[in-house]
Coordinates of C-alpha atoms in Angstrom, one line a residue:
M28 CA -31.8 39.1 105.6
S29 CA -33.3 40.3 102.4
E30 CA -30.6 43.0 102.2
E31 CA -27.8 40.3 102.6
V32 CA -29.3 38.3 99.8
K33 CA -29.5 41.3 97.6
N34 CA -25.9 42.3 98.3
T35 CA -24.8 38.7 97.5
E36 CA -26.6 38.8 94.2
E37 CA -25.0 42.2 93.3
L38 CA -21.5 40.8 94.1
E39 CA -22.1 37.8 91.9
E40 CA -23.2 40.1 89.1
Q41 CA -20.1 42.3 89.5
A42 CA -17.7 39.3 89.7
P43 CA -15.9 38.7 86.3
K44 CA -17.0 35.6 84.3
R45 CA -14.3 33.0 83.6
K46 CA -13.3 32.9 79.9
K47 CA -13.3 29.5 78.2
K48 CA -9.8 28.3 77.3
L49 CA -9.2 27.9 73.5
T50 CA -7.5 24.6 72.6
V51 CA -5.8 24.2 69.2
P52 CA -6.2 20.8 67.6
W53 CA -2.5 20.4 66.5
K54 CA -2.9 16.7 65.7
V55 CA -5.7 17.4 63.2
I56 CA -3.7 20.3 61.7
G57 CA -0.7 18.1 61.4
L58 CA -2.6 15.3 59.6
Y59 CA -3.9 17.9 57.0
F60 CA -0.7 19.9 56.4
L61 CA 2.3 17.6 57.0
P62 CA 1.7 15.4 53.8
A63 CA 1.2 18.5 51.7
I64 CA 4.4 20.1 53.0
G65 CA 6.4 16.8 52.5
T66 CA 5.1 16.5 48.9
F67 CA 6.1 20.1 48.2
L68 CA 9.6 19.5 49.6
L69 CA 10.1 16.3 47.5
F70 CA 9.0 18.1 44.4
I71 CA 11.5 20.9 45.0
I72 CA 14.3 18.4 45.6
A73 CA 13.5 16.4 42.5
H74 CA 13.1 19.5 40.3
N75 CA 16.6 20.7 41.4
M76 CA 18.1 17.3 40.6
M77 CA 16.5 16.7 37.3
V78 CA 16.0 20.1 35.7
K79 CA 19.2 22.0 34.8
A80 CA 19.1 25.7 35.0
P81 CA 19.4 27.4 31.5
P82 CA 22.9 28.8 30.8
S83 CA 23.5 32.5 31.3
R84 CA 24.4 34.9 28.5
E85 CA 28.1 34.7 29.5
E86 CA 28.1 30.9 29.4
I87 CA 26.4 30.9 26.0
K88 CA 28.9 33.4 24.6
E89 CA 31.8 31.3 25.9
L90 CA 30.4 28.2 24.2
L91 CA 30.0 29.9 20.9
I92 CA 33.5 31.3 21.0
K93 CA 34.9 27.9 21.9
K94 CA 33.0 26.2 19.0
E95 CA 34.2 28.7 16.5
S96 CA 37.8 28.5 17.6
T97 CA 37.8 24.7 17.5
P98 CA 38.0 23.2 13.9
E99 CA 36.5 19.9 13.0
G100 CA 38.9 17.0 13.6
S101 CA 40.8 18.9 16.3
V102 CA 43.5 17.5 18.5
D103 CA 41.0 17.0 21.4
K104 CA 38.8 14.9 19.1
V105 CA 41.8 12.9 18.0
E106 CA 43.0 12.3 21.5
K107 CA 39.5 11.2 22.6
N108 CA 39.2 8.7 19.8
S109 CA 42.7 7.4 20.4
D110 CA 41.6 5.8 23.6
L111 CA 39.2 3.7 21.8
E112 CA 40.2 0.3 20.4
P113 CA 40.8 0.3 16.6
P114 CA 37.7 -1.0 14.8
N115 CA 37.8 -4.5 13.4
E116 CA 38.1 -4.5 9.7
K117 CA 35.4 -6.6 8.2
K118 CA 36.1 -8.2 4.9
L119 CA 33.4 -7.3 2.4
E120 CA 31.6 -10.3 0.9
Q121 CA 31.6 -11.1 -2.8
G122 CA 29.0 -9.0 -4.6
S123 CA 28.8 -6.2 -1.9
D124 CA 26.3 -3.5 -2.7
I125 CA 28.6 -0.7 -1.5
P126 CA 29.2 1.3 -4.7
F127 CA 32.6 2.8 -3.9
I128 CA 34.7 -0.3 -3.1
G129 CA 37.5 -1.3 -5.4
P130 CA 37.3 -3.8 -8.2
Q131 CA 36.8 -7.5 -7.5
H132 CA 35.6 -10.6 -9.2
Y133 CA 31.8 -10.8 -10.0
Y134 CA 30.2 -13.8 -11.4
Q135 CA 27.3 -14.3 -13.9
S136 CA 25.7 -17.6 -14.6
F137 CA 24.5 -18.5 -18.1
T138 CA 20.8 -19.0 -18.5
G139 CA 20.2 -22.7 -18.7
A140 CA 22.6 -25.6 -19.3
L141 CA 24.7 -26.3 -22.5
A142 CA 24.3 -29.8 -23.8
T143 CA 25.7 -31.4 -27.0
D144 CA 27.1 -34.6 -28.5
L145 CA 30.9 -35.1 -28.1
K146 CA 33.3 -35.6 -31.0
N147 CA 32.8 -38.9 -32.9
D148 CA 29.6 -39.6 -30.9
T149 CA 31.7 -40.7 -27.9
G150 CA 29.2 -39.3 -25.5
I151 CA 27.0 -36.4 -24.4
L152 CA 28.3 -33.5 -22.4
T153 CA 26.1 -31.2 -20.3
I154 CA 27.6 -28.1 -18.6
E155 CA 26.2 -25.3 -16.4
L156 CA 28.7 -22.5 -16.3
A157 CA 29.4 -19.0 -15.0
V158 CA 31.8 -16.3 -16.1
S159 CA 33.6 -13.7 -14.0
I160 CA 34.8 -10.2 -14.6
F161 CA 37.1 -8.0 -12.4
M162 CA 35.8 -4.5 -11.9
G163 CA 33.9 -2.3 -9.5
K164 CA 30.3 -3.1 -8.4
L165 CA 28.5 -0.5 -10.5
N166 CA 30.5 -1.2 -13.6
A167 CA 30.0 -5.0 -13.1
D168 CA 26.2 -4.6 -12.9
A169 CA 26.1 -2.5 -16.1
Y170 CA 28.5 -5.0 -17.9
F171 CA 26.4 -8.1 -17.1
E172 CA 23.2 -6.3 -18.0
N173 CA 24.6 -5.8 -21.4
F174 CA 26.2 -9.2 -21.5
K175 CA 22.8 -10.9 -21.5
K176 CA 22.1 -9.6 -25.0
F177 CA 25.1 -11.6 -26.3
E178 CA 24.2 -15.0 -24.7
P179 CA 22.5 -16.6 -27.7
A180 CA 25.6 -15.9 -29.9
L181 CA 27.9 -17.0 -27.2
R182 CA 26.0 -20.3 -26.6
S183 CA 26.4 -21.2 -30.2
V184 CA 30.2 -20.6 -30.0
L185 CA 30.5 -22.6 -26.7
L186 CA 28.6 -25.6 -28.1
G187 CA 31.0 -25.7 -31.0
V188 CA 34.0 -25.8 -28.5
M189 CA 32.3 -28.6 -26.6
R190 CA 31.6 -30.7 -29.7
S191 CA 35.3 -30.6 -30.6
K192 CA 36.2 -32.7 -27.5
T193 CA 36.0 -36.4 -27.0
K194 CA 34.6 -38.1 -23.9
A195 CA 38.2 -39.2 -22.9
E196 CA 39.4 -35.6 -23.1
V197 CA 36.8 -34.1 -20.9
E198 CA 36.8 -36.8 -18.2
S199 CA 40.2 -36.0 -16.9
K200 CA 40.9 -33.0 -14.7
E201 CA 43.4 -31.6 -17.1
G202 CA 40.9 -32.0 -19.9
K203 CA 38.3 -30.0 -18.0
E204 CA 40.8 -27.2 -17.3
Q205 CA 41.8 -27.1 -21.0
L206 CA 38.1 -26.9 -21.9
K207 CA 37.6 -23.9 -19.6
L208 CA 40.5 -22.0 -21.2
E209 CA 39.3 -22.7 -24.7
M210 CA 35.7 -21.6 -23.8
L211 CA 37.1 -18.4 -22.2
K212 CA 39.1 -17.6 -25.3
A213 CA 36.1 -18.3 -27.5
I214 CA 33.8 -16.0 -25.4
N215 CA 36.2 -13.0 -25.5
K216 CA 36.8 -13.5 -29.2
E217 CA 33.1 -13.5 -30.0
L218 CA 32.4 -10.5 -27.7
K219 CA 35.1 -8.6 -29.6
N220 CA 33.5 -9.6 -32.9
L221 CA 30.1 -8.4 -31.7
G222 CA 31.5 -5.0 -30.7
A223 CA 31.5 -5.6 -26.9
D224 CA 34.5 -5.4 -24.5
P225 CA 36.1 -8.8 -24.0
E226 CA 36.3 -8.4 -20.2
I227 CA 35.6 -12.0 -19.1
K228 CA 38.4 -13.2 -16.8
T229 CA 37.5 -16.8 -16.0
V230 CA 35.0 -19.6 -16.9
Q231 CA 33.8 -21.8 -14.1
F232 CA 31.8 -25.0 -14.4
T233 CA 29.0 -25.1 -11.8
K234 CA 27.8 -28.5 -13.0
I235 CA 29.1 -31.0 -15.5
L236 CA 27.6 -34.3 -16.6
I237 CA 29.3 -36.7 -19.1
I238 CA 27.4 -39.7 -20.3

């Protein structure tokens, strides 16, 4: 009996032990690595779409040759621009600051009003007036800057013209137009006497009061 027990124990010791089966936790691995892989793939796709590869030497050389052989204002440029609608020409306003435009009328107001008695004490005439010249912007600015120096002498001449009129003469439209012409002639004559260029083209009344 003891021998049988002993043999049984020896057989049990000689019998190979079962190895434990190794199970891989694929779900856990997927939870860790799948988001990282997806982010990496999205980065590659976005990079390829947004970032343009630098041109090769051959492409750079072709671009330089093309640029040198195509003069400015080439036919391609003209054809490209020909498809566009022609720009609307905007009329420049009076007194534009653009220095290279052609001559036009520029106005300068006299400082203060002119007031005097009319001929034979028929009334009192008060006028605010402006004069105009016809030239380019830069020349006009320079002319009027110099014109201010002659205003005191010109005021005296203009008051003399106004005193030569009666109330009846200046009340009519024709009388006012005649007064403008006489004042224009007197201004240019006095400018010439003072050594300045008689460039005044028109005289305009901005305000007139007859009492």
